[in-house]
Amino acid sequence: MINKINTLQEYHEAYQECIDNPEHFWHQLARKFIWRRPWHTVLEWDFIKPEIKWFDGGGLNITENCLDRHLETQPNKTAIIWESNDPNEASVTYTYKQLHAKVCELANVLKNLGVQKGDRVCIYMPMIPELSMALLACARIGAVHSVVFAGFSSRSLSDRINDADAKVVLTTDGSYRGAKAIDLKGIVDEALLDCPNVQSVLVYQRTNTPVSMQGGRDLWWHDEIAKVDTHCEPVIIGSEDPLFILYTSGSTGRPKGIMHTAGGYMVYTAYTFKNVFQQQEDDIYWCTADIGWVTGHSYIVYGPLLNGATVLMFEGIPTWPDNGRFWDVIDKHQVTIFYTAPTAIRSLMAGDHSPKSTHSLNSLRILGTVGEPINVEAWEWYHEHVGRGNCPIVDTWWQTETGGMMISPLAGITPTKPGFATLPLPGVQPALLDENGKEIEGNGVEGKLCIKFPWPGMARTIWGDHNRFRETYFSAFPGYYFTGDGCRRDADGYYRITGRVDDIIIVSGHNLGTAEIENAIDEHELVNETAVVGYPHPVKGFAVYAYVVLFAEAAGKDHDALRKEINESISAIIGPIGKADKIQFVTGLPKTRSGKIMRRILRKIAEGETDNLGDTSTLLDPGVVEEIMRGKV
Ligand code: PRX
């Protein structure tokens, strides 16, 4: 259905065509989908305002394209295979027909709860098929989903619920993660103490653990499903109407509610999924991400289902009940395409958790990676031990904001190089900019990665804060979308992402804003001031290093106990993913005369640098640097 590029020459032709006549290129592709109303304009854009519209005037429902259309051609094909956290619990499968029925039922329940087109629904659930159904049920009735990763704390959850002004929350009684059981409903209850506008909470029974149900607000999923049927007409929304909001960390202050619209996102995720993975009819595709992140949205839910693919969903973690779990699951379900994160690869590699001779892995055809730069050693280990030397690796660079993959090989077509995301996909026009905002031409160069032309999957705004959208992405280099990443283009024109150039740290593939962690640490009553930086970590990619200035009242307090309390504070405010690996207590932070913290110096010290700290002459008190270096943890 969706155009597939089959050779390197075809890739180059498609790329060129998309530069010469982007509107024609995307128009041809978009026509392959079910639209209920044709668009009048393929593309309108302005990167200064910024305003981006794709297929404007068009009307559609993405679930008709994910589900209904396959009912004619392949109703009994498996859409979802679910593998439990517990290897002894039976797997569950849903055909396209069954998934369609389940989504329609849930959509009817949402309607009964008063959810209407444009309303926001917050989803806080573990990796069970009902989570995919929840996203699709919202989309079915034109509601806007806002999925919050179920590892976030109650505070993070309430902030996100309030920012999006969600009126309904979907959750479960509890969740499993390896040997741990987590009281999700308890976290929701705590969050909702601060969310006066939430009217209903729908609770799916996953763990059958006792939970409190608040009368008039909390409802059991199964009770409500029993009241509805499996017919639900899709609500037609505009191409540029919101499909979802997904929060991502910002380099300053609160997380940003990245907003994606329906039409362009649909076309882009479908096209990139098909081509990057070179997906075929009989593939069993497994992406290990959580649906709480954009990778799950685009490449567990929408991209694969739009292509009628079979998707494996996994509830557990790679290291439980033992370190061979990924390999067991691949063999059990005969996975052909496997998409994971460098941090997972490095953690398995570090403990020598290579697949054993008892693992066949013969079904694998293609491997993928996403979320952070992959070091050459991890790439080679992945290639050799998991791919057995004969599976192409697609290192896919993209972001929550880009909606879909941007720079990536096409599996088996684009020649790869370890550590390189290789070449831009059709429609993606990267530019490397220097400090003065000048585009650096030619090859063998390095700069800040920007994109100079719109693509259909790009975010349209930050929910409720268009100004911040402009400030964050379109003001550093006027006329360009700025990614926040540094990047090298080698002699062959291949792209290698070198990492963030702003105050975001990617820890185990999760984006964390340093300001967000600092705010959480500052909430500890004995903390006066904090500066957080990232430092390289062999498994996590980067880890959090916090320099903390205590109040005088803290004198005599046990430092290890304080470190523990500080990390508990981070856990409560952000979630365990934000915890600091290293906390150093200092008497002062290196500041300029104007009071700005010189993070550059702190970053270098955290990295173990003792010389070459750069110019410290503008510091108010250069002596503080000496002290910090002496006390490094
Ligand atoms: O720094 C880049 C890194 O992850 C950032 C985007 O994070 P997020 O919005 O959470 O989306 C992650 C999943 C798409 C990017 O700005 N990143 C992502 N993929 C890669 C990468 N860095 C290097 N190589 C990649 N393949």
XYZ file of C-alpha atoms and ligand atoms in Angstrom:
659
model
C 0.000 0.000 0.000
C 2.603 2.523 1.082
C 5.351 3.266 -1.448
C 8.400 1.228 -0.725
C 11.904 2.195 -1.720
C 13.740 -0.911 -2.915
C 17.217 0.197 -3.896
C 19.773 2.832 -3.028
C 19.150 4.481 -6.357
C 15.425 4.658 -5.617
C 16.260 6.241 -2.275
C 18.351 8.931 -3.963
C 15.594 9.529 -6.513
C 12.915 9.797 -3.828
C 15.135 12.138 -1.835
C 15.697 14.394 -4.820
C 12.047 14.333 -5.819
C 11.113 15.420 -2.334
C 13.454 18.396 -2.598
C 12.339 19.378 -6.086
C 8.651 18.961 -5.483
C 7.815 18.157 -1.883
C 4.139 18.895 -2.228
C 3.720 16.469 -5.090
C 5.744 13.816 -3.262
C 3.656 13.920 -0.077
C 0.398 14.408 -1.960
C 0.979 11.131 -3.815
C 1.721 9.339 -0.579
C -1.169 10.784 1.397
C -3.625 9.711 -1.306
C -3.020 6.091 -0.284
C -4.912 6.588 2.971
C -8.604 6.808 3.758
C -9.635 10.444 3.930
C -13.229 11.454 4.484
C -12.649 14.941 3.146
C -9.940 15.938 0.649
C -7.360 18.536 1.585
C -7.234 21.831 -0.263
C -3.569 22.663 0.396
C -0.751 20.159 0.766
C 1.623 22.440 2.655
C 1.658 25.882 4.168
C 4.561 26.877 6.336
C 6.375 29.645 8.086
C 9.309 28.838 10.387
C 9.322 32.336 11.854
C 5.835 32.418 13.329
C 6.075 29.327 13.343
C 3.059 27.840 11.607
C 3.041 24.523 9.776
C 0.037 22.943 8.085
C -0.051 19.720 6.095
C -3.026 18.526 4.079
C -5.074 21.411 5.391
C -8.802 21.104 4.890
C -8.555 17.299 4.861
C -10.710 15.221 7.186
C -9.856 11.774 8.526
C -9.825 9.380 11.394
C -6.484 7.678 11.938
C -8.099 4.550 13.420
C -9.936 3.896 10.162
C -6.500 3.689 8.596
C -5.019 1.630 11.440
C -7.918 -0.780 11.793
C -11.004 -0.602 9.566
C -9.090 -0.674 6.304
C -7.415 -3.947 7.225
C -10.752 -5.594 8.004
C -11.412 -5.995 4.308
C -8.054 -7.472 3.405
C -6.703 -9.223 6.500
C -9.231 -9.339 9.353
C -7.644 -12.421 10.887
C -4.059 -11.288 10.733
C -2.492 -10.836 14.160
C -2.194 -7.167 15.035
C -0.812 -7.471 18.572
C 1.079 -10.245 20.319
C 1.425 -9.506 23.994
C 4.150 -11.028 26.143
C 3.701 -10.726 29.885
C 6.248 -9.664 32.465
C 5.911 -13.197 33.811
C 7.291 -15.755 31.352
C 4.836 -18.330 32.710
C 1.774 -16.273 31.936
C 0.270 -17.120 28.557
C 0.828 -14.691 25.700
C -2.250 -12.985 24.289
C -2.927 -12.110 20.672
C -5.448 -9.848 18.968
C -6.285 -10.031 15.299
C -7.097 -6.825 13.453
C -10.771 -7.701 13.741
C -10.564 -8.303 17.476
C -8.523 -5.176 18.052
C -11.024 -3.143 16.081
C -13.864 -4.438 18.268
C -11.958 -3.752 21.484
C -11.096 -0.212 20.405
C -14.694 0.521 19.441
C -15.958 -0.754 22.790
C -13.540 1.367 24.728
C -14.351 4.378 22.560
C -18.021 3.877 23.454
C -17.106 3.790 27.134
C -15.259 7.084 26.752
C -18.308 8.553 25.061
C -20.460 7.398 27.974
C -18.072 9.220 30.279
C -18.843 12.381 28.353
C -15.591 12.566 26.394
C -16.022 14.556 23.201
C -13.936 15.561 20.235
C -11.040 17.742 21.340
C -11.225 16.721 25.016
C -7.987 15.540 26.603
C -7.694 12.085 28.144
C -4.690 11.171 30.269
C -3.417 7.590 30.017
C -1.205 6.222 32.811
C -0.876 2.502 32.180
C 1.647 -0.327 31.945
C 2.561 -2.125 28.727
C -0.560 -4.203 28.192
C -2.662 -4.347 25.000
C -5.299 -2.162 26.645
C -2.760 0.659 26.556
C -2.644 0.557 22.746
C -6.428 0.278 22.744
C -6.647 3.346 24.962
C -4.721 5.532 22.509
C -6.766 4.267 19.597
C -10.076 4.635 21.446
C -9.304 8.302 22.073
C -8.392 8.790 18.429
C -11.586 6.993 17.386
C -13.728 9.719 18.932
C -11.432 12.635 18.172
C -10.250 12.988 21.766
C -6.636 14.017 22.364
C -4.570 11.483 24.278
C -1.830 12.452 26.655
C 0.081 9.357 27.711
C 2.217 9.701 30.819
C 4.918 7.046 31.244
C 3.845 4.874 34.181
C 7.225 5.271 35.867
C 6.627 8.952 36.568
C 5.770 10.097 40.089
C 2.372 11.359 41.229
C 3.652 14.940 41.099
C 4.771 14.586 37.475
C 1.435 13.003 36.677
C -0.653 15.745 38.264
C 1.420 18.448 36.539
C 0.769 16.815 33.181
C -2.925 16.220 33.845
C -3.383 19.851 34.806
C -1.312 21.269 31.979
C -3.406 19.385 29.422
C -6.586 19.923 31.446
C -7.560 16.275 31.053
C -10.981 15.338 32.330
C -10.617 11.564 32.250
C -7.730 9.336 33.369
C -7.240 5.732 32.244
C -5.119 3.548 34.503
C -4.789 0.094 36.070
C -4.936 -1.209 39.621
C -1.233 -2.011 39.535
C 1.622 -2.957 37.281
C 4.490 -5.430 37.171
C 8.072 -4.609 36.438
C 10.402 -7.550 36.841
C 10.050 -8.796 40.412
C 8.314 -5.593 41.524
C 4.599 -4.855 41.719
C 3.722 -1.174 41.570
C 0.622 0.445 43.015
C -0.366 2.552 40.014
C -3.843 3.403 41.253
C -2.346 4.684 44.509
C -0.105 7.015 42.514
C -3.090 8.226 40.497
C -5.103 8.833 43.687
C -2.308 10.923 45.100
C -1.932 12.884 41.870
C -5.644 13.598 41.669
C -5.611 15.389 45.015
C -4.216 18.253 42.944
C -6.378 17.810 39.833
C -9.828 19.282 40.446
C -10.937 18.991 36.823
C -10.685 15.218 36.490
C -14.210 13.817 36.407
C -13.647 10.097 35.857
C -10.980 7.465 36.306
C -11.333 4.208 34.419
C -9.395 1.368 36.057
C -8.334 -1.802 34.259
C -7.644 -4.810 36.475
C -4.145 -6.019 35.775
C -2.759 -7.169 39.124
C -6.026 -7.798 40.997
C -4.579 -6.009 43.986
C -6.944 -4.160 46.308
C -7.330 -0.485 45.486
C -9.599 2.234 46.771
C -12.287 3.347 44.345
C -13.678 6.822 44.877
C -17.435 6.887 44.449
C -18.688 9.105 41.632
C -15.234 9.252 40.076
C -13.608 5.818 39.754
C -15.051 3.107 37.535
C -13.938 -0.405 36.692
C -13.015 -0.846 33.052
C -14.742 -4.263 32.806
C -17.997 -2.935 34.296
C -18.181 -0.121 31.779
C -17.211 -2.322 28.824
C -20.080 -4.645 29.720
C -22.515 -1.802 29.003
C -21.458 -1.064 25.408
C -21.307 -2.744 22.016
C -18.550 -3.057 19.455
C -19.853 -0.554 16.977
C -18.448 2.950 17.063
C -18.512 5.305 14.109
C -15.184 7.102 13.756
C -15.344 10.819 14.432
C -13.849 12.717 11.519
C -11.330 15.339 12.539
C -9.388 17.905 10.557
C -5.924 17.034 9.324
C -4.540 19.788 11.534
C -6.633 18.928 14.599
C -4.624 17.578 17.545
C -4.114 13.821 17.758
C -2.039 13.762 20.929
C 0.053 15.619 23.442
C 3.218 14.037 24.769
C 5.374 15.665 27.415
C 9.112 15.888 27.066
C 11.709 17.535 29.279
C 12.824 21.029 28.488
C 16.175 22.622 29.203
C 14.401 25.136 31.409
C 11.473 24.755 33.745
C 8.435 22.604 33.207
C 8.098 19.740 30.723
C 6.732 20.718 27.340
C 3.482 19.280 26.018
C 4.494 18.486 22.453
C 1.398 18.553 20.269
C 1.012 16.464 17.128
C -1.809 16.689 14.631
C -3.520 13.855 12.798
C -2.971 14.023 9.041
C 0.735 14.670 8.612
C 1.669 12.446 11.543
C -0.281 9.563 10.029
C 1.387 9.824 6.630
C 4.841 10.308 8.096
C 4.853 7.477 10.663
C 3.419 5.039 8.132
C 5.956 5.962 5.457
C 9.003 5.901 7.736
C 8.010 2.606 9.400
C 7.561 0.875 6.082
C 10.773 2.124 4.539
C 13.255 2.215 7.375
C 12.409 -1.319 8.472
C 11.605 -2.492 4.942
C 8.664 -4.196 6.572
C 7.134 -7.199 4.842
C 3.748 -8.896 5.233
C 4.919 -11.713 7.477
C 7.268 -9.769 9.752
C 6.927 -10.081 13.508
C 8.047 -6.680 14.683
C 9.151 -5.919 18.238
C 9.963 -2.481 19.591
C 11.045 -2.631 23.242
C 10.193 0.999 24.036
C 7.356 1.925 26.364
C 4.288 3.498 24.786
C 4.785 6.295 27.325
C 7.523 7.640 25.032
C 7.255 8.822 21.456
C 8.935 5.689 20.103
C 6.007 3.700 21.413
C 3.432 6.099 19.999
C 4.906 6.152 16.516
C 6.442 2.703 16.224
C 4.413 0.417 18.487
C 0.995 1.881 17.858
C 0.504 4.080 14.815
C 3.262 3.284 12.285
C 2.966 -0.523 12.455
C -0.840 -0.645 12.571
C -1.128 1.773 9.655
C 0.929 -0.760 7.716
C -1.125 -3.737 8.900
C 1.916 -5.201 10.637
C 2.109 -7.697 13.497
C 3.499 -5.967 16.588
C 4.862 -7.600 19.689
C 4.273 -5.762 22.950
C 6.324 -6.657 26.017
C 5.354 -5.821 29.573
C 8.617 -6.716 31.293
C 12.271 -5.740 31.453
C 15.363 -7.219 29.746
C 16.877 -8.510 32.968
C 14.036 -10.477 34.546
C 13.684 -13.315 35.410
C 17.168 -13.425 33.943
C 19.327 -11.581 31.485
C 18.288 -13.737 28.573
C 14.708 -12.497 28.512
C 14.989 -10.500 25.288
C 16.512 -13.484 23.512
C 13.862 -15.850 24.922
C 11.093 -13.596 23.644
C 12.678 -13.273 20.203
C 12.868 -17.048 19.846
C 9.460 -17.699 21.356
C 7.645 -15.375 18.965
C 10.036 -15.675 16.034
C 10.652 -11.945 15.955
C 12.037 -10.712 12.638
C 12.534 -6.990 13.318
C 13.917 -5.917 16.690
C 14.088 -2.228 17.690
C 15.688 -1.227 20.994
C 17.810 1.424 22.730
C 21.602 1.653 23.065
C 21.303 1.658 26.862
C 19.625 -1.772 26.780
C 22.311 -3.062 24.447
C 25.074 -1.715 26.679
C 23.576 -3.153 29.848
C 23.341 -6.631 28.321
C 26.789 -6.295 26.842
C 28.344 -5.133 30.119
C 27.226 -8.189 32.041
C 28.112 -10.506 29.172
C 24.480 -11.321 28.740
C 25.011 -12.282 25.140
C 22.546 -14.670 23.659
C 23.710 -18.172 24.553
C 24.062 -21.126 22.258
C 20.611 -22.178 23.449
C 19.199 -19.075 21.792
C 18.766 -19.375 18.080
C 17.778 -15.817 17.084
C 17.559 -17.169 13.563
C 14.273 -15.441 12.924
C 15.886 -11.980 13.151
C 16.180 -10.090 9.905
C 16.627 -6.455 10.900
C 17.846 -4.629 14.018
C 17.151 -1.058 15.033
C 18.319 1.405 17.654
C 16.994 4.722 18.906
C 17.099 7.242 21.717
C 20.727 8.286 22.067
C 24.006 7.987 20.214
C 25.174 4.388 19.963
C 28.868 3.934 20.590
C 30.815 1.896 18.058
C 31.529 -0.916 20.525
C 27.836 -1.390 21.334
C 26.936 -1.222 17.649
C 29.454 -3.955 16.854
C 28.348 -6.143 19.739
C 24.724 -5.775 18.625
C 25.671 -6.654 15.081
C 27.743 -9.652 16.006
C 25.985 -11.177 19.028
C 22.359 -10.357 18.331
C 22.351 -10.033 14.555
C 24.835 -12.919 14.175
C 26.657 -10.744 11.708
C 23.954 -10.787 9.086
C 21.211 -8.335 10.110
C 21.400 -4.723 8.962
C 21.222 -2.216 11.837
C 19.138 0.913 11.430
C 20.374 3.641 13.791
C 17.357 5.941 13.707
C 17.799 9.539 14.832
C 14.656 11.461 15.683
C 12.828 13.196 18.548
C 9.478 13.534 20.285
C 9.136 16.768 18.346
C 9.851 15.235 14.937
C 7.059 12.655 15.307
C 8.965 10.092 13.268
C 12.415 9.023 12.143
C 14.491 11.680 10.403
C 18.007 10.443 9.760
C 18.350 6.697 9.362
C 19.511 3.978 7.033
C 16.889 2.039 5.111
C 17.441 -1.534 6.267
C 19.580 -3.503 3.879
C 19.637 -0.638 1.361
C 21.728 2.153 2.847
C 25.288 0.999 3.538
C 25.844 1.494 7.279
C 28.767 2.644 9.415
C 28.852 1.939 13.147
C 27.779 5.001 15.130
C 26.259 6.801 12.162
C 22.577 7.472 11.609
C 23.737 7.774 7.974
C 21.464 9.734 5.619
C 18.317 11.856 5.924
C 15.032 10.253 4.926
C 13.131 11.694 1.965
C 11.625 15.018 2.997
C 14.239 15.750 5.647
C 16.632 18.595 4.876
C 19.294 18.809 7.586
C 21.618 21.764 7.995
C 24.634 22.133 10.270
C 24.968 25.633 11.685
C 27.936 27.339 13.281
C 27.903 29.559 16.377
C 27.005 32.571 14.242
C 24.023 30.869 12.714
C 25.719 30.353 9.381
C 25.093 27.153 7.532
C 28.228 25.032 7.210
C 28.400 23.635 3.707
C 30.326 20.643 2.490
C 31.425 17.435 4.126
C 33.807 16.635 6.934
C 32.198 19.289 9.141
C 30.476 19.581 12.497
C 27.813 21.930 13.825
C 24.417 22.303 15.433
C 21.814 20.179 13.758
C 18.866 22.075 12.303
C 16.207 21.184 9.759
C 15.406 23.736 7.124
C 12.208 22.471 5.531
C 9.017 21.104 7.096
C 8.132 17.405 7.099
C 4.616 16.095 7.737
C 5.320 14.496 11.146
C 6.679 17.567 12.878
C 5.154 18.941 16.078
C 2.904 21.960 15.593
C 3.120 23.604 18.992
C 3.663 23.210 22.707
C 0.276 22.745 24.278
C -0.934 26.077 25.632
C 2.379 27.829 25.006
C 3.087 28.626 21.377
C 5.600 31.241 22.454
C 7.715 28.616 24.130
C 7.493 26.517 20.961
C 8.930 29.420 18.963
C 11.535 30.252 21.585
C 12.741 26.677 22.002
C 12.923 25.514 18.405
C 12.742 28.454 16.019
C 14.536 31.374 17.617
C 18.157 30.209 18.031
C 18.539 30.108 14.241
C 15.751 32.098 12.565
C 14.246 30.238 9.635
C 15.388 26.832 10.919
C 14.022 24.192 13.284
C 16.768 23.689 15.886
C 17.025 20.154 17.255
C 19.238 20.789 20.296
C 21.722 18.197 19.015
C 25.274 18.481 17.800
C 26.150 16.587 14.659
C 29.028 15.693 12.371
C 28.777 15.152 8.623
C 31.679 13.022 7.465
C 33.510 12.929 4.157
C 30.783 10.710 2.659
C 27.995 13.028 3.748
C 26.964 10.613 6.518
C 25.507 12.071 9.725
C 26.675 11.184 13.189
C 24.809 12.682 16.133
C 27.280 13.761 18.802
C 24.778 14.481 21.602
C 22.789 17.299 23.154
C 24.179 20.813 23.073
C 21.630 22.186 25.562
C 20.800 21.488 29.190
C 19.111 18.171 28.538
C 20.772 14.971 29.715
C 19.828 11.649 28.155
C 19.962 9.066 30.921
C 19.295 5.493 29.796
C 17.546 6.919 26.771
C 15.258 9.208 28.808
C 15.459 12.962 28.409
C 15.855 14.900 31.619
C 16.158 18.657 31.979
C 18.882 19.721 34.408
C 16.613 22.514 35.666
C 13.888 19.988 36.427
C 16.240 17.909 38.590
C 17.653 21.002 40.277
C 14.143 22.127 41.216
C 13.429 18.700 42.706
C 16.639 18.738 44.761
C 15.999 22.295 45.909
C 12.761 21.153 47.492
C 14.750 19.360 50.182
C 14.567 21.610 53.220
C 18.300 21.550 53.890
C 19.303 22.375 50.319
C 20.180 25.939 49.523
C 21.286 25.696 45.903
C 22.060 23.044 43.286
C 23.668 22.635 39.889
C 23.132 19.463 37.902
C 25.176 18.248 34.940
C 25.535 15.002 33.027
C 28.680 12.867 32.889
C 29.414 9.895 30.619
C 28.361 6.531 32.025
C 29.251 3.162 30.475
C 25.708 1.765 30.520
C 23.342 4.714 30.870
C 25.082 6.854 28.273
C 24.951 9.773 30.678
C 24.292 9.898 34.410
C 23.280 12.729 36.715
C 25.925 14.546 38.803
C 24.562 17.036 41.337
C 26.566 19.715 43.119
C 24.632 20.704 46.214
C 25.092 23.636 48.575
C 23.501 22.969 51.960
C 22.091 25.428 54.470
C 24.031 25.942 57.699
C 21.434 23.863 59.559
C 22.713 20.796 57.755
C 26.058 20.951 59.562
C 26.815 17.647 61.222
C 24.212 15.717 59.258
C 25.358 12.441 57.775
C 26.109 13.023 54.113
C 25.111 9.566 52.923
C 21.763 9.887 54.655
C 21.302 13.263 52.984
C 22.172 11.826 49.584
C 19.519 9.195 50.084
C 16.941 11.799 51.080
C 17.791 13.957 48.094
C 17.317 11.038 45.750
C 14.024 10.212 47.438
C 12.979 13.779 46.792
C 13.861 13.446 43.087
C 11.986 10.153 42.935
C 8.888 11.668 44.476
C 8.881 14.756 42.295
C 10.053 13.395 38.935
C 10.294 9.623 39.245
C 13.173 7.193 39.833
C 14.610 7.892 36.367
C 15.749 11.339 37.553
C 17.909 10.112 40.465
C 21.474 11.411 40.765
C 24.264 8.852 40.583
C 26.648 11.259 42.244
C 25.922 13.999 44.748
C 28.762 16.228 45.876
C 28.263 18.685 48.722
C 30.059 21.951 48.101
C 30.221 25.280 49.887
C 29.590 27.305 46.746
C 29.042 27.042 42.988
C 31.258 28.643 40.353
C 29.405 31.768 39.292
C 30.154 34.675 37.068
C 29.982 38.184 38.425
C 26.470 38.414 37.060
C 25.454 35.330 39.064
C 25.315 32.798 36.244
C 26.458 29.291 37.168
C 29.297 28.181 34.893
C 28.082 24.697 34.094
C 30.806 24.208 31.549
C 33.310 23.985 34.405
C 31.091 21.714 36.479
C 30.590 19.422 33.505
C 34.324 19.116 32.996
C 34.954 18.335 36.651
C 32.203 15.690 36.613
C 33.848 14.159 33.565
C 37.073 13.867 35.548
C 38.902 16.677 33.778
C 41.469 18.374 35.987
C 43.286 20.599 33.519
C 41.807 22.565 30.668
C 38.878 23.933 32.593
C 38.870 26.845 30.202
C 38.687 30.486 31.133
C 37.872 30.882 34.834
C 38.836 34.529 35.034
C 35.262 35.759 34.935
C 34.403 33.816 38.079
C 33.384 35.707 41.152
C 35.383 33.327 43.353
C 37.850 31.149 41.413
C 38.815 29.419 44.688
C 35.543 27.538 44.656
C 36.692 25.522 41.638
C 39.713 24.232 43.517
C 37.535 23.144 46.383
C 35.076 21.362 44.086
C 37.883 19.532 42.333
C 39.309 18.335 45.629
C 35.962 16.999 46.802
C 34.937 15.243 43.578
C 32.976 12.050 44.193
O 19.678 13.744 21.363
C 18.903 13.000 20.450
C 18.631 11.642 21.026
O 17.387 11.719 21.687
C 16.850 13.033 21.552
C 15.344 12.962 21.429
O 14.809 12.386 22.569
P 13.255 12.050 22.648
O 12.474 13.246 22.273
O 13.030 11.460 23.983
O 13.028 10.973 21.543
C 13.723 9.762 21.641
C 13.159 8.766 20.662
C 12.983 9.237 19.297
C 17.511 13.573 20.325
O 17.474 14.981 20.291
N 18.560 10.602 19.989
C 17.464 9.956 19.567
N 17.790 9.024 18.652
C 19.126 9.087 18.482
C 19.613 10.107 19.325
N 20.922 10.438 19.359
C 21.754 9.762 18.557
N 21.360 8.766 17.733
C 20.077 8.392 17.665
N 19.706 7.393 16.874
